[in-house]
Short mmCIF file of C-alpha atoms and ligand atoms in Angstrom, two decimals:
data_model
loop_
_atom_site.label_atom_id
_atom_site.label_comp_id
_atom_site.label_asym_id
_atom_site.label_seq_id
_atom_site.Cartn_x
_atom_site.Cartn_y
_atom_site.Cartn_z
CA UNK L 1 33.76 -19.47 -6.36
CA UNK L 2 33.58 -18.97 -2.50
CA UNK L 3 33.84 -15.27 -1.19
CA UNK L 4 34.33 -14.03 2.49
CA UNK L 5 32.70 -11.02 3.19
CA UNK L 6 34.64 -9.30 5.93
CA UNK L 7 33.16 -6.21 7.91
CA UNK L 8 34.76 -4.67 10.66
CA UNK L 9 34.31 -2.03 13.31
CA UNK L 10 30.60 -0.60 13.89
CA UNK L 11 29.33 -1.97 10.61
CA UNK L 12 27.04 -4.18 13.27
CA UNK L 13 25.19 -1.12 12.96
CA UNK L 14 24.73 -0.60 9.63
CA UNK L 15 21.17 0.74 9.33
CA UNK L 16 20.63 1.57 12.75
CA UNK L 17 23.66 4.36 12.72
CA UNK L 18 23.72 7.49 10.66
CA UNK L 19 21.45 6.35 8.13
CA UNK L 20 21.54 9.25 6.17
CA UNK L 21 25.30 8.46 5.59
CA UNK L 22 24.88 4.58 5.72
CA UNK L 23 21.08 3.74 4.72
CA UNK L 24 18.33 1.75 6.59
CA UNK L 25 19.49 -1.97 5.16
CA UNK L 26 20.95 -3.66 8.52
CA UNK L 27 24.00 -5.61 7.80
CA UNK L 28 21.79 -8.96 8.14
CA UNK L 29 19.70 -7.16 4.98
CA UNK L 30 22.90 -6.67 3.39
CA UNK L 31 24.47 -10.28 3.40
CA UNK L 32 21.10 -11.39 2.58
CA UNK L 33 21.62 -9.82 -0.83
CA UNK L 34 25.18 -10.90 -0.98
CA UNK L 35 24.06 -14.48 -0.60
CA UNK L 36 21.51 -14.45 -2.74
CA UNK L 37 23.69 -13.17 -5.27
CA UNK L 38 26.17 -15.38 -4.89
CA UNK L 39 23.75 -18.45 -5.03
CA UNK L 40 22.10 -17.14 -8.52
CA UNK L 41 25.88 -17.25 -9.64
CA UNK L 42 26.52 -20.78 -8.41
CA UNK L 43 28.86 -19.05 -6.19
CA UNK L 44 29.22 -19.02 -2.17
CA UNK L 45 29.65 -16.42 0.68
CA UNK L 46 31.09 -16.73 4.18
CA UNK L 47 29.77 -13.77 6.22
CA UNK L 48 31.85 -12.35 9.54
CA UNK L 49 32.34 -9.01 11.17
CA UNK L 50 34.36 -7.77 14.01
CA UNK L 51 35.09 -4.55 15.83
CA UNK L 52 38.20 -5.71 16.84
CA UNK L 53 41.34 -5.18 14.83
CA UNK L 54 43.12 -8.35 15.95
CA UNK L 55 40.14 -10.66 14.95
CA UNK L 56 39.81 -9.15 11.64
CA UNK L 57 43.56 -10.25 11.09
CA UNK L 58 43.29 -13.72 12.54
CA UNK L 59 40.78 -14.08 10.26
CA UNK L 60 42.70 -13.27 7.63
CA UNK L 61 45.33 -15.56 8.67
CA UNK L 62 42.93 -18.04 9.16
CA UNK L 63 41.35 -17.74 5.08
CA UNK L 64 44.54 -17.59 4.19
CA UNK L 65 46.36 -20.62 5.98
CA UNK L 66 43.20 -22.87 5.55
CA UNK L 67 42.84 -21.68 1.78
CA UNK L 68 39.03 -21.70 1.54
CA UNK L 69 38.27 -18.81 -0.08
CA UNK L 70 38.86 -17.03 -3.71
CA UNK L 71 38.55 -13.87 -2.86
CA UNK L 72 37.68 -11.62 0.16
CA UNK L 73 35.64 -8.49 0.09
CA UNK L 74 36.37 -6.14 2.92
CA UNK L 75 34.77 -3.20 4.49
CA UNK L 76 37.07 -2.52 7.28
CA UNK L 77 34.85 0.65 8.81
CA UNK L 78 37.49 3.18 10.42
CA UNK L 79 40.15 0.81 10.17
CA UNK L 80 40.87 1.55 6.73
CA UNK L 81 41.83 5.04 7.40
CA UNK L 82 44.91 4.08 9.85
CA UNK L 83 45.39 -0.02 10.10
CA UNK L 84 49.03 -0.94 9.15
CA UNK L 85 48.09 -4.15 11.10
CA UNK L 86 45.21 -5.12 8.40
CA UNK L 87 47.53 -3.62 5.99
CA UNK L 88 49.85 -5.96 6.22
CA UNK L 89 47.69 -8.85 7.14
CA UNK L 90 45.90 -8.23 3.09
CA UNK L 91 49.33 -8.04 1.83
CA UNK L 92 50.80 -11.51 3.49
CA UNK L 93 48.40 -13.23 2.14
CA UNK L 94 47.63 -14.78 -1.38
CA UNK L 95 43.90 -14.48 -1.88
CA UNK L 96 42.56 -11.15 -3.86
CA UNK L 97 41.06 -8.93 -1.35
CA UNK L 98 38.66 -6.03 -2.62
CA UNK L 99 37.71 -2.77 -0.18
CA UNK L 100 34.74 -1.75 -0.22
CA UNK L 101 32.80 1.27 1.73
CA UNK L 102 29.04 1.67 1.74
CA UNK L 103 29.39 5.46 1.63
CA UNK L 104 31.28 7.67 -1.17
CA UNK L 105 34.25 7.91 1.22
CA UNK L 106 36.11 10.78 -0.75
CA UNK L 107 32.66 13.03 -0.38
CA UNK L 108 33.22 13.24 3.00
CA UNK L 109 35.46 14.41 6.08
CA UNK L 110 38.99 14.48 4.55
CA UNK L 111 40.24 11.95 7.31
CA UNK L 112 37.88 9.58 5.24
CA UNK L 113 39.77 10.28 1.57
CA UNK L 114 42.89 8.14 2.63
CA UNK L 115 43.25 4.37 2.84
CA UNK L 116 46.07 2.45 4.25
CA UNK L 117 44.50 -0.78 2.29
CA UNK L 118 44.06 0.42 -1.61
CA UNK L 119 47.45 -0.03 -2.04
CA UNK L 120 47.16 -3.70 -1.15
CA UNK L 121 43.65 -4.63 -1.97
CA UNK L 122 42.76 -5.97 -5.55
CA UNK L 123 40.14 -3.64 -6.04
CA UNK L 124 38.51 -0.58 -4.20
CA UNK L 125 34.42 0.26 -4.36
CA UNK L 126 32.49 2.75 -3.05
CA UNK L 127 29.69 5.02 -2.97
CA UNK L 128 26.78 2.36 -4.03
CA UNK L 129 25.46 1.23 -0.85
CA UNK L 130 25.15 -2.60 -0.50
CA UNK L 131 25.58 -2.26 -4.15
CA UNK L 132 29.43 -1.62 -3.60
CA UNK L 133 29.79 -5.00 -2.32
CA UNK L 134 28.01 -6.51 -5.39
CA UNK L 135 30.25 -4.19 -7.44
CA UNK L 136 33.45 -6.15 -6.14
CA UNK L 137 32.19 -9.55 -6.66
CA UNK L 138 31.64 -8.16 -9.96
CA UNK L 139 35.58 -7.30 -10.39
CA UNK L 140 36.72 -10.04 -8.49
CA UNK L 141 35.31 -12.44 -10.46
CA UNK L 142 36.64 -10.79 -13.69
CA UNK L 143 39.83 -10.12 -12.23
CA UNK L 144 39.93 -14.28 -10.96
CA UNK L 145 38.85 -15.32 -14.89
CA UNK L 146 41.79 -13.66 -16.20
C1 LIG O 1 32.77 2.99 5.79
C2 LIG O 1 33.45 4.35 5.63
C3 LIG O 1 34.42 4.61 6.77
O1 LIG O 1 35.02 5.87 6.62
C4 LIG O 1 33.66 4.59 8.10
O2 LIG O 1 34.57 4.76 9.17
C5 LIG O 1 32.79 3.41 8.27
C6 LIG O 1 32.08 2.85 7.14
C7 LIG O 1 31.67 2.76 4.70
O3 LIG O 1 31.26 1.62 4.54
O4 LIG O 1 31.22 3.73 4.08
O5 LIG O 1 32.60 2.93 9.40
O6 LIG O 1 33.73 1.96 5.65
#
């Protein structure tokens, strides 16, 4: 199965921001362990982040229209919270798309309990770290068997 792990805006930073919130593991750390997942699978992962909106949906468009991927995870930062433009890009298109947050999301500020993605998104995972990501291969892969 081939996976694209999508992160967008200031998840560059992961591990050098707030890292009581968000952890020391830099986002580099965290792919690492994505990959290597993956490969003890058999599986593969395409890695790309953004922190701007529009790129995040041409890139959508772009998995979508070129068909090369199973599944997407996403961690779409802030964007999550009030994107009707990702939104509606993970609805238009065909591939399963799980969202994923590093942090417990509905611990914190209660601008941070809503998602305009759930509702659109295969799956939703959070809380675990780099572990939440792992958790969604996990349930896209079931969810893709069925
Ligand atoms: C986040 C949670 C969001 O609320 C926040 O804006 C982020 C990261 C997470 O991974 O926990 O930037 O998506």
């Amino acid at each position: 199965m081939k996976f694209l792990v999508m992160n967008g805006v200031n998840l560059n930073l992961t591990g050098k921001r707030e890292k009581g919130v968000y952890g020391t593991a830099t986002l580099e750390d965290i792919n690492a362990k994505i990959a290597a997942y993956c490969k003890a699978q058999g599986d593969e992962a395409d890695f790309y982040q953004s922190n701007i909106e529009g790129e995040l949906v041409n890139k959508l468009h772009e998995a979508f229209l070129n068909k090369s991927y199973d599944a997407i995870l996403f961690n779409a930062g802030a964007f999550t919270h009030y994107s009707y433009a990702l939104r509606d890009a993970i609805a238009a298109i065909d591939i399963p798309v799980a969202e994923v947050h590093i942090s417990n999301v509905h611990a914190r500020e209660e601008f941070r309990h809503n998602s305009v993605l759930s509702e659109v998104c295969a799956g939703v995972v959070c809380g675990f770290g780099s572990g939440s990501y792992i958790a969604a291969i996990v349930g896209l892969k079931d969810k893709l068997a069925k």
